[in-house]
Structure formats: structure tokens, C-alpha cells
mmCIF file of C-alpha atoms and ligand atoms in Angstrom:
data_model
loop_
_atom_site.group_PDB
_atom_site.id
_atom_site.type_symbol
_atom_site.label_atom_id
_atom_site.label_comp_id
_atom_site.label_asym_id
_atom_site.label_seq_id
_atom_site.Cartn_x
_atom_site.Cartn_y
_atom_site.Cartn_z
ATOM 1 C CA MET A 1 20.289 8.503 -0.235
ATOM 2 C CA LYS A 2 20.277 4.721 -0.256
ATOM 3 C CA ILE A 3 21.620 3.133 -3.435
ATOM 4 C CA SER A 4 18.692 1.275 -4.952
ATOM 5 C CA SER A 5 19.377 -2.076 -6.520
ATOM 6 C CA HIS A 6 17.625 -2.938 -9.735
ATOM 7 C CA SER A 7 14.239 -4.558 -9.357
ATOM 8 C CA LEU A 8 13.834 -5.883 -12.885
ATOM 9 C CA PRO A 9 15.868 -8.544 -14.646
ATOM 10 C CA ARG A 10 18.388 -6.652 -16.758
ATOM 11 C CA VAL A 11 19.344 -7.411 -20.312
ATOM 12 C CA ALA A 12 22.795 -6.498 -21.638
ATOM 13 C CA LEU A 13 23.548 -6.251 -25.353
ATOM 14 C CA ILE A 14 27.283 -6.610 -25.935
ATOM 15 C CA THR A 15 28.637 -5.909 -29.416
ATOM 16 C CA GLY A 16 31.841 -7.653 -30.402
ATOM 17 C CA GLY A 17 30.749 -10.224 -27.825
ATOM 18 C CA ALA A 18 32.162 -13.284 -29.571
ATOM 19 C CA SER A 19 35.803 -12.554 -28.764
ATOM 20 C CA GLY A 20 38.287 -10.885 -26.464
ATOM 21 C CA LEU A 21 37.076 -8.082 -24.233
ATOM 22 C CA GLY A 22 33.407 -8.272 -25.240
ATOM 23 C CA LEU A 23 33.309 -11.956 -24.441
ATOM 24 C CA ALA A 24 35.008 -11.398 -21.069
ATOM 25 C CA ALA A 25 32.457 -8.684 -20.291
ATOM 26 C CA GLY A 26 29.693 -11.133 -21.178
ATOM 27 C CA HIS A 27 31.060 -13.680 -18.707
ATOM 28 C CA ARG A 28 31.355 -11.101 -15.960
ATOM 29 C CA LEU A 29 27.909 -9.546 -16.435
ATOM 30 C CA ALA A 30 26.309 -12.985 -16.667
ATOM 31 C CA ALA A 31 28.003 -13.888 -13.368
ATOM 32 C CA ASP A 32 26.614 -10.615 -11.995
ATOM 33 C CA GLY A 33 23.114 -11.887 -12.817
ATOM 34 C CA LEU A 34 22.335 -10.099 -16.079
ATOM 35 C CA THR A 35 20.920 -11.806 -19.152
ATOM 36 C CA ILE A 36 23.313 -11.397 -22.041
ATOM 37 C CA ALA A 37 22.998 -10.982 -25.797
ATOM 38 C CA LEU A 38 26.364 -11.412 -27.499
ATOM 39 C CA ALA A 39 26.124 -9.611 -30.846
ATOM 40 C CA ASP A 40 28.886 -10.084 -33.386
ATOM 41 C CA LEU A 41 29.661 -10.364 -37.081
ATOM 42 C CA ASP A 42 30.562 -13.971 -36.335
ATOM 43 C CA THR A 43 27.146 -15.486 -35.615
ATOM 44 C CA ASP A 44 28.294 -19.039 -34.951
ATOM 45 C CA LYS A 45 30.947 -17.931 -32.499
ATOM 46 C CA ALA A 46 28.525 -15.602 -30.716
ATOM 47 C CA GLN A 47 25.921 -18.332 -30.377
ATOM 48 C CA ALA A 48 28.421 -20.901 -29.147
ATOM 49 C CA ALA A 49 29.912 -18.403 -26.674
ATOM 50 C CA ALA A 50 26.481 -17.517 -25.277
ATOM 51 C CA GLN A 51 25.959 -21.164 -24.331
ATOM 52 C CA GLN A 52 29.131 -21.061 -22.223
ATOM 53 C CA LEU A 53 28.127 -18.067 -20.096
ATOM 54 C CA PRO A 54 27.206 -18.661 -16.459
ATOM 55 C CA GLY A 55 23.460 -18.933 -15.810
ATOM 56 C CA SER A 56 20.843 -19.445 -18.486
ATOM 57 C CA GLY A 57 18.828 -17.622 -21.117
ATOM 58 C CA HIS A 58 21.737 -15.922 -22.853
ATOM 59 C CA ILE A 59 21.757 -15.617 -26.625
ATOM 60 C CA GLY A 60 24.222 -14.980 -29.436
ATOM 61 C CA LEU A 61 23.211 -13.237 -32.615
ATOM 62 C CA ARG A 62 24.588 -11.607 -35.739
ATOM 63 C CA CYS A 63 25.094 -7.879 -35.814
ATOM 64 C CA ASP A 64 27.160 -5.688 -38.100
ATOM 65 C CA VAL A 65 27.539 -2.514 -36.083
ATOM 66 C CA ALA A 66 28.534 -0.558 -39.192
ATOM 67 C CA ASP A 67 25.176 -1.295 -40.791
ATOM 68 C CA GLU A 68 22.170 0.764 -39.730
ATOM 69 C CA ALA A 69 19.563 -1.890 -40.535
ATOM 70 C CA SER A 70 21.566 -4.627 -38.838
ATOM 71 C CA VAL A 71 21.870 -2.638 -35.617
ATOM 72 C CA LYS A 72 18.135 -1.912 -35.561
ATOM 73 C CA ALA A 73 17.297 -5.545 -36.303
ATOM 74 C CA SER A 74 19.626 -6.736 -33.541
ATOM 75 C CA PHE A 75 17.964 -4.559 -30.937
ATOM 76 C CA GLU A 76 14.550 -5.748 -32.116
ATOM 77 C CA ALA A 77 15.619 -9.386 -31.942
ATOM 78 C CA VAL A 78 17.036 -8.991 -28.443
ATOM 79 C CA VAL A 79 13.956 -7.161 -27.171
ATOM 80 C CA ALA A 80 11.676 -9.812 -28.664
ATOM 81 C CA ARG A 81 13.650 -12.688 -27.160
ATOM 82 C CA LEU A 82 14.904 -11.272 -23.845
ATOM 83 C CA GLY A 83 13.128 -7.980 -23.122
ATOM 84 C CA GLU A 84 14.181 -4.334 -23.287
ATOM 85 C CA VAL A 85 17.902 -3.649 -23.395
ATOM 86 C CA SER A 86 18.990 -1.745 -20.297
ATOM 87 C CA VAL A 87 22.742 -2.181 -20.768
ATOM 88 C CA LEU A 88 24.595 -1.589 -24.024
ATOM 89 C CA ALA A 89 28.326 -2.324 -24.173
ATOM 90 C CA CYS A 90 29.994 -1.370 -27.471
ATOM 91 C CA PHE A 91 33.035 -3.604 -27.817
ATOM 92 C CA ALA A 92 32.917 -4.302 -31.575
ATOM 93 C CA GLY A 93 36.022 -2.906 -33.195
ATOM 94 C CA ILE A 94 38.875 -3.483 -35.596
ATOM 95 C CA LEU A 95 42.492 -2.352 -35.562
ATOM 96 C CA SER A 96 43.017 -2.143 -39.292
ATOM 97 C CA THR A 97 41.859 -3.700 -42.513
ATOM 98 C CA ALA A 98 45.323 -3.352 -44.005
ATOM 99 C CA ARG A 99 48.491 -5.179 -43.277
ATOM 100 C CA ASN A 100 48.868 -6.534 -39.801
ATOM 101 C CA PRO A 101 50.993 -6.303 -37.844
ATOM 102 C CA GLY A 102 52.520 -2.910 -38.156
ATOM 103 C CA ARG A 103 51.463 0.642 -37.616
ATOM 104 C CA LEU A 104 50.547 2.267 -40.925
ATOM 105 C CA ALA A 105 52.053 5.704 -41.467
ATOM 106 C CA THR A 106 49.419 8.301 -42.278
ATOM 107 C CA THR A 107 50.936 8.659 -45.736
ATOM 108 C CA GLU A 108 50.206 4.962 -46.364
ATOM 109 C CA ILE A 109 46.569 4.961 -45.278
ATOM 110 C CA THR A 110 44.121 4.518 -48.116
ATOM 111 C CA LEU A 111 40.675 6.055 -48.113
ATOM 112 C CA GLU A 112 39.205 2.554 -47.938
ATOM 113 C CA GLU A 113 41.224 1.769 -44.810
ATOM 114 C CA TRP A 114 40.245 5.043 -43.146
ATOM 115 C CA ASP A 115 36.554 4.622 -43.986
ATOM 116 C CA ARG A 116 36.278 0.987 -42.909
ATOM 117 C CA VAL A 117 37.968 1.503 -39.548
ATOM 118 C CA MET A 118 35.845 4.585 -38.890
ATOM 119 C CA GLN A 119 32.702 2.743 -40.019
ATOM 120 C CA ILE A 120 33.119 -0.028 -37.486
ATOM 121 C CA ASN A 121 34.722 1.761 -34.539
ATOM 122 C CA ALA A 122 33.122 5.209 -34.689
ATOM 123 C CA ARG A 123 29.961 4.833 -36.762
ATOM 124 C CA GLY A 124 29.288 1.457 -35.153
ATOM 125 C CA SER A 125 29.309 2.992 -31.668
ATOM 126 C CA PHE A 126 27.148 5.885 -32.898
ATOM 127 C CA LEU A 127 24.537 3.590 -34.473
ATOM 128 C CA CYS A 128 24.256 1.420 -31.350
ATOM 129 C CA ILE A 129 24.031 4.401 -28.999
ATOM 130 C CA ARG A 130 21.480 6.103 -31.237
ATOM 131 C CA GLU A 131 19.311 2.984 -31.349
ATOM 132 C CA MET A 132 19.436 2.599 -27.566
ATOM 133 C CA LEU A 133 18.479 6.258 -27.043
ATOM 134 C CA ARG A 134 15.723 6.151 -29.665
ATOM 135 C CA ARG A 135 14.177 3.168 -27.947
ATOM 136 C CA ALA A 136 14.457 4.833 -24.535
ATOM 137 C CA ALA A 137 12.952 8.160 -25.645
ATOM 138 C CA GLY A 138 10.005 9.250 -23.535
ATOM 139 C CA GLN A 139 10.590 6.816 -20.681
ATOM 140 C CA LEU A 140 12.797 6.865 -17.616
ATOM 141 C CA MET A 141 15.010 3.788 -17.392
ATOM 142 C CA GLU A 142 15.981 2.145 -14.151
ATOM 143 C CA HIS A 143 19.761 1.918 -14.232
ATOM 144 C CA GLY A 144 20.142 2.294 -17.972
ATOM 145 C CA ARG A 145 23.780 1.984 -18.933
ATOM 146 C CA ILE A 146 25.899 2.501 -22.001
ATOM 147 C CA VAL A 147 29.572 1.552 -21.904
ATOM 148 C CA THR A 148 31.728 2.506 -24.865
ATOM 149 C CA VAL A 149 35.254 1.334 -25.566
ATOM 150 C CA ALA A 150 37.985 3.717 -26.640
ATOM 151 C CA SER A 151 41.721 3.046 -26.462
ATOM 152 C CA LEU A 152 44.913 4.499 -25.119
ATOM 153 C CA ALA A 153 45.720 5.027 -28.810
ATOM 154 C CA GLY A 154 42.865 7.531 -29.014
ATOM 155 C CA GLN A 155 44.298 9.472 -26.084
ATOM 156 C CA MET A 156 48.000 9.392 -26.953
ATOM 157 C CA GLY A 157 48.264 9.621 -30.742
ATOM 158 C CA GLY A 158 48.428 5.923 -31.438
ATOM 159 C CA MET A 159 50.499 3.186 -29.885
ATOM 160 C CA GLN A 160 50.918 0.176 -32.195
ATOM 161 C CA SER A 161 48.097 1.519 -34.364
ATOM 162 C CA GLY A 162 47.906 4.342 -36.861
ATOM 163 C CA ALA A 163 45.761 7.360 -37.624
ATOM 164 C CA ALA A 164 42.518 5.623 -38.606
ATOM 165 C CA TYR A 165 42.266 3.541 -35.434
ATOM 166 C CA SER A 166 43.422 6.360 -33.152
ATOM 167 C CA ALA A 167 41.041 8.894 -34.693
ATOM 168 C CA SER A 168 38.143 6.439 -34.518
ATOM 169 C CA LYS A 169 38.751 6.019 -30.800
ATOM 170 C CA GLY A 170 39.014 9.778 -30.348
ATOM 171 C CA ALA A 171 35.588 9.944 -31.953
ATOM 172 C CA VAL A 172 34.276 7.369 -29.475
ATOM 173 C CA LEU A 173 35.551 9.477 -26.564
ATOM 174 C CA ALA A 174 33.783 12.617 -27.806
ATOM 175 C CA LEU A 175 30.617 10.810 -28.864
ATOM 176 C CA SER A 176 30.292 9.227 -25.431
ATOM 177 C CA LYS A 177 30.369 12.589 -23.691
ATOM 178 C CA VAL A 178 27.682 13.972 -25.998
ATOM 179 C CA ALA A 179 25.589 10.870 -25.368
ATOM 180 C CA ALA A 180 26.112 11.169 -21.606
ATOM 181 C CA ARG A 181 24.614 14.675 -21.628
ATOM 182 C CA GLU A 182 21.672 13.658 -23.800
ATOM 183 C CA ALA A 183 20.929 10.368 -22.045
ATOM 184 C CA ALA A 184 21.023 11.695 -18.486
ATOM 185 C CA SER A 185 17.352 12.698 -18.504
ATOM 186 C CA LEU A 186 16.430 9.175 -19.646
ATOM 187 C CA GLY A 187 18.041 7.515 -16.618
ATOM 188 C CA ILE A 188 20.944 6.240 -18.721
ATOM 189 C CA THR A 189 24.590 6.800 -17.890
ATOM 190 C CA VAL A 190 27.232 6.723 -20.622
ATOM 191 C CA ASN A 191 30.857 6.028 -19.777
ATOM 192 C CA THR A 192 33.942 4.974 -21.678
ATOM 193 C CA ILE A 193 36.575 2.425 -20.814
ATOM 194 C CA SER A 194 39.925 3.207 -22.363
ATOM 195 C CA PRO A 195 42.117 0.114 -22.285
ATOM 196 C CA GLY A 196 45.842 -0.076 -22.705
ATOM 197 C CA PRO A 197 47.261 -3.311 -24.155
ATOM 198 C CA VAL A 198 45.130 -6.284 -23.133
ATOM 199 C CA ASP A 199 45.630 -9.929 -23.986
ATOM 200 C CA THR A 200 43.184 -10.594 -26.864
ATOM 201 C CA PRO A 201 43.391 -11.684 -30.510
ATOM 202 C CA MET A 202 43.474 -7.993 -31.504
ATOM 203 C CA LEU A 203 46.595 -7.276 -29.472
ATOM 204 C CA GLN A 204 48.308 -10.251 -31.077
ATOM 205 C CA LEU A 205 47.906 -8.484 -34.436
ATOM 206 C CA THR A 206 50.375 -5.816 -33.305
ATOM 207 C CA VAL A 207 53.264 -8.283 -32.963
ATOM 208 C CA PRO A 208 55.310 -8.908 -36.100
ATOM 209 C CA PRO A 209 56.532 -12.434 -36.870
ATOM 210 C CA GLY A 210 59.787 -13.468 -35.271
ATOM 211 C CA HIS A 211 58.876 -12.527 -31.707
ATOM 212 C CA GLY A 212 57.981 -16.009 -30.502
ATOM 213 C CA ASP A 213 54.928 -16.045 -28.291
ATOM 214 C CA GLN A 214 55.364 -12.439 -27.167
ATOM 215 C CA LYS A 215 51.956 -10.786 -26.949
ATOM 216 C CA TYR A 216 52.984 -7.130 -27.005
ATOM 217 C CA LEU A 217 56.223 -5.342 -27.789
ATOM 218 C CA GLY A 218 55.794 -2.338 -25.521
ATOM 219 C CA THR A 219 55.595 -3.718 -21.989
ATOM 220 C CA ALA A 220 58.711 -1.727 -21.042
ATOM 221 C CA GLY A 221 56.479 1.336 -21.223
ATOM 222 C CA VAL A 222 53.866 -0.074 -18.854
ATOM 223 C CA PRO A 223 54.486 1.010 -15.233
ATOM 224 C CA LEU A 224 52.784 -2.164 -13.973
ATOM 225 C CA GLY A 225 55.115 -4.148 -16.228
ATOM 226 C CA ARG A 226 52.647 -6.369 -18.040
ATOM 227 C CA ILE A 227 49.711 -6.411 -20.418
ATOM 228 C CA GLY A 228 46.196 -6.463 -19.002
ATOM 229 C CA LEU A 229 43.772 -9.338 -18.710
ATOM 230 C CA PRO A 230 40.352 -9.248 -20.387
ATOM 231 C CA GLU A 231 38.846 -9.895 -16.946
ATOM 232 C CA GLU A 232 40.342 -6.605 -15.760
ATOM 233 C CA ILE A 233 38.375 -4.710 -18.415
ATOM 234 C CA ALA A 234 35.286 -6.752 -17.564
ATOM 235 C CA ALA A 235 35.627 -5.720 -13.911
ATOM 236 C CA ALA A 236 35.418 -2.061 -14.950
ATOM 237 C CA VAL A 237 32.321 -2.821 -17.031
ATOM 238 C CA SER A 238 30.783 -4.580 -14.049
ATOM 239 C CA TYR A 239 31.313 -1.497 -11.897
ATOM 240 C CA LEU A 240 29.929 0.949 -14.471
ATOM 241 C CA VAL A 241 26.850 -1.210 -14.971
ATOM 242 C CA SER A 242 26.192 -1.657 -11.259
ATOM 243 C CA PRO A 243 23.547 0.366 -9.390
ATOM 244 C CA GLY A 244 26.393 1.844 -7.318
ATOM 245 C CA ALA A 245 27.732 3.677 -10.393
ATOM 246 C CA ALA A 246 24.490 5.605 -10.922
ATOM 247 C CA PHE A 247 26.202 8.982 -10.326
ATOM 248 C CA VAL A 248 29.027 8.345 -12.792
ATOM 249 C CA THR A 249 28.439 9.563 -16.320
ATOM 250 C CA GLY A 250 30.532 11.098 -19.078
ATOM 251 C CA SER A 251 33.660 9.628 -17.531
ATOM 252 C CA THR A 252 36.568 7.774 -19.066
ATOM 253 C CA ILE A 253 38.019 4.959 -16.991
ATOM 254 C CA ASP A 254 41.640 4.268 -17.896
ATOM 255 C CA VAL A 255 42.558 0.604 -17.520
ATOM 256 C CA ASN A 256 46.073 0.756 -18.884
ATOM 257 C CA GLY A 257 48.628 -0.381 -16.297
ATOM 258 C CA GLY A 258 49.613 3.236 -15.677
ATOM 259 C CA MET A 259 50.646 4.064 -19.252
ATOM 260 C CA LEU A 260 48.627 7.286 -19.094
ATOM 261 C CA MET A 261 48.183 9.110 -15.796
ATOM 262 C CA ARG A 262 46.143 12.305 -15.735
HETATM 263 P P1 NAD B 1 38.878 -8.878 -30.774
HETATM 264 O O1 NAD B 1 39.363 -8.790 -32.176
HETATM 265 O O2 NAD B 1 39.275 -10.022 -29.935
HETATM 266 O O3 NAD B 1 37.280 -8.772 -30.766
HETATM 267 C C1 NAD B 1 36.581 -7.874 -31.555
HETATM 268 C C2 NAD B 1 35.237 -8.490 -31.921
HETATM 269 O O4 NAD B 1 34.502 -7.492 -32.671
HETATM 270 C C3 NAD B 1 35.343 -9.734 -32.799
HETATM 271 O O5 NAD B 1 34.546 -10.766 -32.252
HETATM 272 C C4 NAD B 1 34.810 -9.269 -34.137
HETATM 273 O O6 NAD B 1 34.137 -10.301 -34.881
HETATM 274 C C5 NAD B 1 33.839 -8.174 -33.720
HETATM 275 N N1 NAD B 1 33.534 -7.265 -34.816
HETATM 276 C C6 NAD B 1 34.405 -6.707 -35.708
HETATM 277 N N2 NAD B 1 33.728 -5.966 -36.590
HETATM 278 C C7 NAD B 1 32.415 -6.020 -36.234
HETATM 279 C C8 NAD B 1 31.228 -5.457 -36.765
HETATM 280 N N3 NAD B 1 31.240 -4.693 -37.866
HETATM 281 N N4 NAD B 1 30.066 -5.712 -36.125
HETATM 282 C C9 NAD B 1 30.027 -6.507 -35.042
HETATM 283 N N5 NAD B 1 31.111 -7.097 -34.518
HETATM 284 C C10 NAD B 1 32.295 -6.850 -35.109
HETATM 285 O O7 NAD B 1 39.342 -7.502 -30.136
HETATM 286 P P2 NAD B 1 39.366 -7.003 -28.601
HETATM 287 O O8 NAD B 1 40.762 -6.802 -28.239
HETATM 288 O O9 NAD B 1 38.460 -7.811 -27.745
HETATM 289 O O10 NAD B 1 38.733 -5.540 -28.816
HETATM 290 C C11 NAD B 1 37.477 -5.167 -28.276
HETATM 291 C C12 NAD B 1 37.423 -3.646 -28.236
HETATM 292 O O11 NAD B 1 38.424 -3.157 -27.337
HETATM 293 C C13 NAD B 1 37.712 -2.981 -29.589
HETATM 294 O O12 NAD B 1 36.851 -1.870 -29.751
HETATM 295 C C14 NAD B 1 39.149 -2.540 -29.451
HETATM 296 O O13 NAD B 1 39.434 -1.440 -30.295
HETATM 297 C C15 NAD B 1 39.205 -2.176 -27.992
HETATM 298 N N6 NAD B 1 40.560 -2.163 -27.438
HETATM 299 C C16 NAD B 1 41.283 -3.316 -27.327
HETATM 300 C C17 NAD B 1 42.568 -3.262 -26.780
HETATM 301 C C18 NAD B 1 43.411 -4.489 -26.609
HETATM 302 O O14 NAD B 1 44.598 -4.347 -26.240
HETATM 303 N N7 NAD B 1 42.911 -5.680 -26.824
HETATM 304 C C19 NAD B 1 43.095 -2.043 -26.353
HETATM 305 C C20 NAD B 1 42.335 -0.890 -26.493
HETATM 306 C C21 NAD B 1 41.060 -0.963 -27.018
#
């Protein structure tokens, strides 16, 4: 069978798109020819970032992924301004609401901390996926794609993060597989990228003061001997979103410098 390329202009909604990995994914998908909506809590940053993407027609908008109404409104705004969303990339996430840096012991985690991290990382991914699937119900999409973002912490019991973050990413891994089964008949694939340490503002939060400009304390445990680049996560997104990845669903792509081999 010949791999068909997409015939329609494709719109990608990227949550957490104002910073770090989401922003890098926006740059890469825009360079790939998609029209991008960068959705983030930080509206000004999302709008300014959208203007810097290659090509034209991209937008930035406010979205709180933990809020049901905000997620619905964001999809509606994107559809009204750009057309139906065929690619959803769920990058919005937080490490902790509590003290940074430092891994909180489970005994130190408050209910508020647990709930807030789960609300953004797990519930946020659920709400975005649910909205995408609700909108797609009853029609067959051409190259519909959902990319979720887990973490090595969710696979290995936490690295520089504690129970709330790790469990929220475990939830993302399981949720994505459920969604992959349910979305298959709609022409939508669902895959997860599970990054190891990558150079973003979030990673910087794991480094306590007194370590100069060091960006991560655990590079000795990385077989490739360095932290990753946001562009290296974006390259995986680009692949998963491409027509050539149409037969890949329910998978987890590890982009972690070899820290977990399985
Ligand atoms: P980042 O802090 O640079 O960016 C996260 C973005 O999410 C920010 O722009 C923030 O405003 C936004 N955001 C936070 N709460 C939100 C909400 N409720 N609604 C909408 N947007 C919200 O972090 P990053 O490193 O780019 O992380 C992106 C994703 O990758 C996260 O899910 C993170 O858990 C995951 N991840 C990162 C690393 C890493 O080493 N950087 C490793 C593994 C997984």
C-alpha cells in the first residue's frame, strides 16, 4: 500500500505551547507545513511565540488544560479561526506546586500538591483527548493524531520528581493506550513520547542552588552522557504526526538518552 500524504491543510493544537518542549514542537510542526495553535496558561507568551513560528497563520491562545470549560472553549476558538483540529499534542504539565527544586518524599506530599499536579498532568491530558474524540465522533479523520507526553519518571518511579508527578505520568501512559484503542476507528492514532531529562525551564527546577549553570544533576546516569534538546523531542512528534506513522498507535517512544532500555 502506498503511504498517502495528507490532502488537507492540517491544524495542530499544542498545549503547553508557550515554553520548552511544546514550543519546540510548534516550531517543528510549523516547519513541516502545519498550522499551529499554541495553547497555554500564559496567553501573552503563547501569542508572542506563535508570531515567531515559521510560515503564517499560526495563533496563540489561553487554555487551562485542568479546566473543562477552558479546554472546550480552546478547541472551539481554534476550529473557528483555523479549522478542525487534526493533531493534538498534550505538552502542558507541571513538576510540582511545592518547593522546587527537590524531590518531595511521599510523606511530605500534601493533598493539595497531589491534586494540583494530577489535575494538570493527568486530568489535563484526559480533558484534551476527550474533547478531540468527542469532536471526531461519527467521522473518519484523515491522519488524525494525538501525541501525549509522559516522562521517564512515570516509568521508573520518579527521577528528580516525587510521587505526584510520577503517578500523573503513569496515568498519561495508561490513558493514552485506552485512547489509542478507542480512537482507532476514527482514523486517529494516539502515541506517547516519554522524555528523559531535556533542556527546558522545567528541568532547571530540579537543580538546587549552588550548582552554577548545571542543568541537570544526573547526567552520569545517561548512557549518551548529556541531557536532551527540545528539538529532539520535537523530531519524535514530527514523526508521529507524519502520514508515514499511520500504522503506529498505542506506542510509547522513549527519548531519554538510553536511561531506560526495554
Ligand atoms: P515548561 O515548564 O518549559 O513548559 C510547560 C508549559 O505548560 C508552560 O508554558 C506552562 O505555562 C504550561 N502549563 C502549565 N500548566 C498549564 C495548564 N494548566 N494549562 C495550560 N498550560 C499549562 O516544561 P517542559 O519541560 O517543556 O515540559 C513539557 C512537558 O514535557 C510536560 O508535560 C513535562 O512533564 C514533560 N516532560 C519534560 C521533561 C524535561 O526534562 N523537560 C522530561 C519529561 C517530561
